[in-house]
PDB file of C-alpha atoms in Angstrom:
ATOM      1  CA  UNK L 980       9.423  24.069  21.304  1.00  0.00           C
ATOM      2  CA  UNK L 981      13.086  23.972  20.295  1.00  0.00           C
ATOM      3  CA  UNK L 982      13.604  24.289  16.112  1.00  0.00           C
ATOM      4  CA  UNK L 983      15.044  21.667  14.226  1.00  0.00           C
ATOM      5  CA  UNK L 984      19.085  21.926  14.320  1.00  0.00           C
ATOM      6  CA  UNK L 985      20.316  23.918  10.918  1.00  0.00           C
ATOM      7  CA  UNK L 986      22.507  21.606   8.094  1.00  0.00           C
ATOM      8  CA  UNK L 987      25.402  23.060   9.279  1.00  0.00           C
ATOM      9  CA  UNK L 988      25.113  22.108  12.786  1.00  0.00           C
ATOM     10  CA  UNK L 989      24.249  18.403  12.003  1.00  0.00           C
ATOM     11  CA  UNK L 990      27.534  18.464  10.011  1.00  0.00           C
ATOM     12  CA  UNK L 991      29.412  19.908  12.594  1.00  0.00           C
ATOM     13  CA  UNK L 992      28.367  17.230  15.243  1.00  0.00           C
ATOM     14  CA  UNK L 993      29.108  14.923  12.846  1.00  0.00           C
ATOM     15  CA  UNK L 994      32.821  16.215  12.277  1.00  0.00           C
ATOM     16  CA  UNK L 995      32.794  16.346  16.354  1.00  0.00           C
ATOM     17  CA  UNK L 996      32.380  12.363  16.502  1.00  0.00           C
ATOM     18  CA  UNK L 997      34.949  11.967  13.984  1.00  0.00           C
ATOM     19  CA  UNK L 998      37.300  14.312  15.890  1.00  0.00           C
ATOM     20  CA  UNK L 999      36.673  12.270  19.084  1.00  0.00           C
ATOM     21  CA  UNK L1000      37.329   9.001  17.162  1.00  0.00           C
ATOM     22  CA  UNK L1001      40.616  10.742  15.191  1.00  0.00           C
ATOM     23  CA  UNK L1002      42.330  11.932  18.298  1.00  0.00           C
ATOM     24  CA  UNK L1003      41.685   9.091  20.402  1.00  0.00           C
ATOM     25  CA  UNK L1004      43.151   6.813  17.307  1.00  0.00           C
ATOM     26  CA  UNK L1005      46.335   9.344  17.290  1.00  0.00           C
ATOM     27  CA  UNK L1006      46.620   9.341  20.763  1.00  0.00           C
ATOM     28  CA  UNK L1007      47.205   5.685  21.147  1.00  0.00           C
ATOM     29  CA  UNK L1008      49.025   4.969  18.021  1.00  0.00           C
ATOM     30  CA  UNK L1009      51.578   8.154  18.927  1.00  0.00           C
ATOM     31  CA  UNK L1010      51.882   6.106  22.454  1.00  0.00           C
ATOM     32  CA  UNK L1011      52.187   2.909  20.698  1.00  0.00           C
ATOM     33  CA  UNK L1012      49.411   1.320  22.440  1.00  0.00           C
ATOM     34  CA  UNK L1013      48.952  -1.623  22.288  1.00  0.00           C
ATOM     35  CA  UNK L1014      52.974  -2.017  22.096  1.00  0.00           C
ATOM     36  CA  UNK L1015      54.713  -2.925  18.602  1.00  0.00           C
ATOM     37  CA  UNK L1016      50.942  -3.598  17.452  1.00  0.00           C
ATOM     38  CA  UNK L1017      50.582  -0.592  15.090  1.00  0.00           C
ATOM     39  CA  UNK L1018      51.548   0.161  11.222  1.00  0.00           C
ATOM     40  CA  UNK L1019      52.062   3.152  10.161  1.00  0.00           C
ATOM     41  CA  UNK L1020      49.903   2.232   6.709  1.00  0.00           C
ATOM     42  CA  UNK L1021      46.955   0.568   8.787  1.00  0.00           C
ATOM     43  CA  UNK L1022      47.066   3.762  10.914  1.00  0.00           C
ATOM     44  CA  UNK L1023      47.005   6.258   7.546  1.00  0.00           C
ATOM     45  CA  UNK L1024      44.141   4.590   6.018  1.00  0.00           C
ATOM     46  CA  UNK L1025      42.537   5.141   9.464  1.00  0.00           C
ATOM     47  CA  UNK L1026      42.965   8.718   9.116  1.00  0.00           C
ATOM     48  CA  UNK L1027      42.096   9.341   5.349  1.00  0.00           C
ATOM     49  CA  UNK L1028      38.785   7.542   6.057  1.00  0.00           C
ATOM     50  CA  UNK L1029      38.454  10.718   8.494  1.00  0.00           C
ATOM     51  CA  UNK L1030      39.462  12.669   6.355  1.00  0.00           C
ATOM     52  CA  UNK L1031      37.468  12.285   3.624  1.00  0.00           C
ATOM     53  CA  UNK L1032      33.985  11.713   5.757  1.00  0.00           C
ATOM     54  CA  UNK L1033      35.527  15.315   7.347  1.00  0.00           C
ATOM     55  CA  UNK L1034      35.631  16.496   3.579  1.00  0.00           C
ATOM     56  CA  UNK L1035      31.998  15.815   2.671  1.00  0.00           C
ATOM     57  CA  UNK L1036      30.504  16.583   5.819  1.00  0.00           C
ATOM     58  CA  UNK L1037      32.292  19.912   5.631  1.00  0.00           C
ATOM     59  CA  UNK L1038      30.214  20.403   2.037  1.00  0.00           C
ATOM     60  CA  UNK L1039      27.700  20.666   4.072  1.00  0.00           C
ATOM     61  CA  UNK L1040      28.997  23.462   6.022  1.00  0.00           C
ATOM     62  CA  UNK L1041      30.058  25.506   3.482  1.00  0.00           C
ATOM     63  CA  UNK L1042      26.629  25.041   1.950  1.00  0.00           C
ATOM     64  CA  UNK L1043      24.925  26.306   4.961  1.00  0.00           C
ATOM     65  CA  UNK L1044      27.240  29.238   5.108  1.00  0.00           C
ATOM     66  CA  UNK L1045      28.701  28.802   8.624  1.00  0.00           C
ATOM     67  CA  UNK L1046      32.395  30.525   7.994  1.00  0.00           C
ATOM     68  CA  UNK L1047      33.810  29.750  11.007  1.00  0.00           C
ATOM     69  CA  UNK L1048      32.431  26.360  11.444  1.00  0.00           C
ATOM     70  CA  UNK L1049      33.763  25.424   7.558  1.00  0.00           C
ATOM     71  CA  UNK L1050      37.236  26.890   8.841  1.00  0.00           C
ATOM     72  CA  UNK L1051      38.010  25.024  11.707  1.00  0.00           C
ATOM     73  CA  UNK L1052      36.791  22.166   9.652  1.00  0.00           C
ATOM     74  CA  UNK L1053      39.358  22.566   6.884  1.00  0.00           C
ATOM     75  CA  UNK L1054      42.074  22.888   9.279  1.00  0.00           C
ATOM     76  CA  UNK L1055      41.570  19.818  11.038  1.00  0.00           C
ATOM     77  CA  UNK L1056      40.957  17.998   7.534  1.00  0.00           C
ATOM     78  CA  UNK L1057      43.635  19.501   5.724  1.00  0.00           C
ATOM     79  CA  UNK L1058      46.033  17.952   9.394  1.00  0.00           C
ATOM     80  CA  UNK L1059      44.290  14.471   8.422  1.00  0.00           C
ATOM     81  CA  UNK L1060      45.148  14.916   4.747  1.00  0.00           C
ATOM     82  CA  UNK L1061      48.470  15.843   5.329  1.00  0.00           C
ATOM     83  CA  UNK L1062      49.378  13.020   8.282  1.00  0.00           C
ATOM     84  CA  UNK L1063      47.054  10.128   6.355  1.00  0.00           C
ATOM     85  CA  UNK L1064      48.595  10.460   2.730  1.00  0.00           C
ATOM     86  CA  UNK L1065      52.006   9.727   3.239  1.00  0.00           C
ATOM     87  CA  UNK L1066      51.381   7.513   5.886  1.00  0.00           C
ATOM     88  CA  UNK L1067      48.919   4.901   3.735  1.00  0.00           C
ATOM     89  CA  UNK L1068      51.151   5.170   0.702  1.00  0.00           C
ATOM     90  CA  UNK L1069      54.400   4.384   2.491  1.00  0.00           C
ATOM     91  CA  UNK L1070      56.309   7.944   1.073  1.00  0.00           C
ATOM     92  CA  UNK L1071      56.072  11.389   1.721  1.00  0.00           C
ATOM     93  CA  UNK L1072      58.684  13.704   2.919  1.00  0.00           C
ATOM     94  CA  UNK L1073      58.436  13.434   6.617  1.00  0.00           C
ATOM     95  CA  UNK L1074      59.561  16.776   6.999  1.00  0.00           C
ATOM     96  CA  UNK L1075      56.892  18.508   5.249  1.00  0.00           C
ATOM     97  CA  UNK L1076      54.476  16.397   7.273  1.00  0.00           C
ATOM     98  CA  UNK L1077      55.919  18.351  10.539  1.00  0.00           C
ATOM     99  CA  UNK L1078      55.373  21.351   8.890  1.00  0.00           C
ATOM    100  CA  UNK L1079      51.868  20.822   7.720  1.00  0.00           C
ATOM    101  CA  UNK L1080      50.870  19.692  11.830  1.00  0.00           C
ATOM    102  CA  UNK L1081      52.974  22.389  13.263  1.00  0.00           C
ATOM    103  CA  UNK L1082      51.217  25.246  11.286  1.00  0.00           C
ATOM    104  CA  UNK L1083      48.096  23.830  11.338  1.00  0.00           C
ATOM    105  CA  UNK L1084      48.570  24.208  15.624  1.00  0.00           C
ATOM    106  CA  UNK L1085      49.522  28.012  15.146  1.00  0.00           C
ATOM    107  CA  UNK L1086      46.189  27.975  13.040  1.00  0.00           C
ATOM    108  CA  UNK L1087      44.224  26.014  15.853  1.00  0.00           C
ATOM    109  CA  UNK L1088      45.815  28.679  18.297  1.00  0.00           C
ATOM    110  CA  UNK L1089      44.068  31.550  16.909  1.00  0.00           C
ATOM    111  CA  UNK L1090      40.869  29.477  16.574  1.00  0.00           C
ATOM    112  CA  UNK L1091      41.078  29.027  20.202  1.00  0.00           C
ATOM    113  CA  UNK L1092      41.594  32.463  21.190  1.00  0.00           C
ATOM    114  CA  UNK L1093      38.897  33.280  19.183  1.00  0.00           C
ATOM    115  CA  UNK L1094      36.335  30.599  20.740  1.00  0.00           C
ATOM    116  CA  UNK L1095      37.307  31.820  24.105  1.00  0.00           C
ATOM    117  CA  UNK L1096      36.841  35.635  23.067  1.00  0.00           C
ATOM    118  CA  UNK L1097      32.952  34.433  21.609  1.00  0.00           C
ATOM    119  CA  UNK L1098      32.430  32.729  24.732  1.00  0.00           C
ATOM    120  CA  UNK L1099      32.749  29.400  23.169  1.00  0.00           C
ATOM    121  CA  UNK L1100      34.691  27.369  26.403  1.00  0.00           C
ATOM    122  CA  UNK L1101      33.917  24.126  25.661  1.00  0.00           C
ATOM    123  CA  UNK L1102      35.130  24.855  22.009  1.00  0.00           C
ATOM    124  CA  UNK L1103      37.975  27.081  22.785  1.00  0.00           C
ATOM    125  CA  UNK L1104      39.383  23.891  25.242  1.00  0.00           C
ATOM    126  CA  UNK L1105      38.884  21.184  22.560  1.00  0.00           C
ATOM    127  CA  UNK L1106      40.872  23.731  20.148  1.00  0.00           C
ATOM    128  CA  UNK L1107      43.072  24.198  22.717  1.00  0.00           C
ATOM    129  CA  UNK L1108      44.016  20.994  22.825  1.00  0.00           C
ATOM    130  CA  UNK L1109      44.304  20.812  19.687  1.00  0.00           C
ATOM    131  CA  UNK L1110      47.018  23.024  19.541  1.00  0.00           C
ATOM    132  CA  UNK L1111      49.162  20.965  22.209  1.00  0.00           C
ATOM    133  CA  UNK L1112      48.572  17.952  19.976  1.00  0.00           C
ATOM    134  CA  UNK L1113      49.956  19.185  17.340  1.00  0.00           C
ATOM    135  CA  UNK L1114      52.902  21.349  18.421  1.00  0.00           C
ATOM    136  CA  UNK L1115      54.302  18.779  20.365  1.00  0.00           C
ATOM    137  CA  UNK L1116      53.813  16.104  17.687  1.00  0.00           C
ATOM    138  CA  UNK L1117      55.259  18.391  15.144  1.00  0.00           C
ATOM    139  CA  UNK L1118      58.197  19.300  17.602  1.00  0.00           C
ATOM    140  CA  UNK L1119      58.437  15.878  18.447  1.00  0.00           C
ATOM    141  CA  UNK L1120      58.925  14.967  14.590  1.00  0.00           C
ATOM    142  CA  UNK L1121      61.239  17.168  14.326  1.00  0.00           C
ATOM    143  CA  UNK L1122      63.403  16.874  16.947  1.00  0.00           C
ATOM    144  CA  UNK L1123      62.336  12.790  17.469  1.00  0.00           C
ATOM    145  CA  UNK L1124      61.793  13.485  21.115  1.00  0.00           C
ATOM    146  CA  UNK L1125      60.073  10.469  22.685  1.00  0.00           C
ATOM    147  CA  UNK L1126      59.057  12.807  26.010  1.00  0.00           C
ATOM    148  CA  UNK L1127      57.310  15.798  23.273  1.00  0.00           C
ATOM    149  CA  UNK L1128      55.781  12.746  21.598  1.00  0.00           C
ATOM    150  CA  UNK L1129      54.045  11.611  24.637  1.00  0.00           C
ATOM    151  CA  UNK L1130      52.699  14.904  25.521  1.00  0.00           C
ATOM    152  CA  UNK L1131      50.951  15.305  22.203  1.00  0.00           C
ATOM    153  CA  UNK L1132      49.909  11.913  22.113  1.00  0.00           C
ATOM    154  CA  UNK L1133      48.709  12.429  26.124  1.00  0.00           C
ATOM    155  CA  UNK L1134      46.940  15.735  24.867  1.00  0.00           C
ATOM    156  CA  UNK L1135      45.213  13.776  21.852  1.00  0.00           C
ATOM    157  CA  UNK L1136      43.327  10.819  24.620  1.00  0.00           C
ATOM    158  CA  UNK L1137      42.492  13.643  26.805  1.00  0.00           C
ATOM    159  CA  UNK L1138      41.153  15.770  23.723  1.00  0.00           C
ATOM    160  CA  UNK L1139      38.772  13.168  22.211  1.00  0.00           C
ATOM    161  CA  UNK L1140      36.764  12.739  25.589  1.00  0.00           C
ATOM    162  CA  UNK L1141      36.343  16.146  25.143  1.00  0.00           C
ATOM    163  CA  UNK L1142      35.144  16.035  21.430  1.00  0.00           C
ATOM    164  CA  UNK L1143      32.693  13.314  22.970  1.00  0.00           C
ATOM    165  CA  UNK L1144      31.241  15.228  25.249  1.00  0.00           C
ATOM    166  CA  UNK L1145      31.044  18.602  23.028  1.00  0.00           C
ATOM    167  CA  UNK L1146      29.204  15.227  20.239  1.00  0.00           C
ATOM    168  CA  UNK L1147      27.177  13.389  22.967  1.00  0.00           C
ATOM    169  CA  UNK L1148      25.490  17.352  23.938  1.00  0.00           C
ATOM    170  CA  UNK L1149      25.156  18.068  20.596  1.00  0.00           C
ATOM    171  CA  UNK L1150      23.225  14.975  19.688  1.00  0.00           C
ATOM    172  CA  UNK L1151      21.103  15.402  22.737  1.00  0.00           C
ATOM    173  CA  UNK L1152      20.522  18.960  22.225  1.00  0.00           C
ATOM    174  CA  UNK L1153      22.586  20.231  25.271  1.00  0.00           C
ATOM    175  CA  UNK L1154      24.179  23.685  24.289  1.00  0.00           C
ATOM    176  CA  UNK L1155      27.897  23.957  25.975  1.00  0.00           C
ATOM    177  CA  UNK L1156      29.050  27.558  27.257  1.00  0.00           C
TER     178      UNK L1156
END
């Protein structure tokens, strides 16, 4: 008889659903899909709803006591945070927005050599991905290379069939090496 799954893993599941549903969302509005359709606004409302359903649910982390767990949470919340704010109010300084998704993909980086190190694969390639996402979106900001762009945006699709999978096992009870 299996025990019942602790707060803290209910919570993360829950932030892996909304990963799956963020990147997949970034992926096709950084690839402009469907063509000319998407506002920038529309598409930063989008991803403070994330990130404040990411920001409760990671309460619940913190309250079980899961350290790592609550970490890699706050990362990804604090990149939905920083992309979703100036996007829904129209302002921001653009600049500091590459900054905030460029560090927070050195910060992914040493979550996913630390996954892989724990034997968490299925984590460490999600994270991994992760870190493509947003180096090359940060780069791309930067530099306002379309071809960067579309390999973070490219990275982001393939990344939230990932965070489906590592959702759909966790709801089921499947445990992922």
């Amino acid at each position: 008889m299996s025990s019942s799954p602790s707060l803290s893993e209910v919570a993360l599941n829950t932030l892996l659903w909304e990963a799956a549903v963020m990147t997949l969302v970034i992926g096709f509005v950084e690839l402009d899909l469907p063509k000319g359709k998407n506002n920038p606004r529309d598409f930063g409302w989008v991803l403070l709803t994330g990130a404040l359903l990411e920001t409760i649910a990671l309460g619940f982390i913190i309250a079980d006591k899961n350290i790592f767990g609550a970490t890699v949470a706050a990362a990804f919340i604090l990149l939905l945070w920083a992309l979703g704010l100036p996007l829904a109010i129209g302002g921001g300084n653009r600049m500091a927005v590459n900054h905030a998704v460029w560090f927070t993909g050195l910060l992914f980086l040493g979550f996913t050599i630390f996954a892989a190190q724990h034997g968490l694969y299925t984590l460490s390639v999600a994270l991994g991905l992760l870190v493509i996402v947003t180096i090359f979106l940060g780069a791309a900001g930067y530099t306002e290379n379309a071809a960067l762009r579309k390999i973070g945006a490219a990275a982001s699709l393939i990344d939230a069939f990932v965070f489906l999978i590592m959702a759909y096992a966790g709801a089921v009870g499947i445990a992922l090496p």
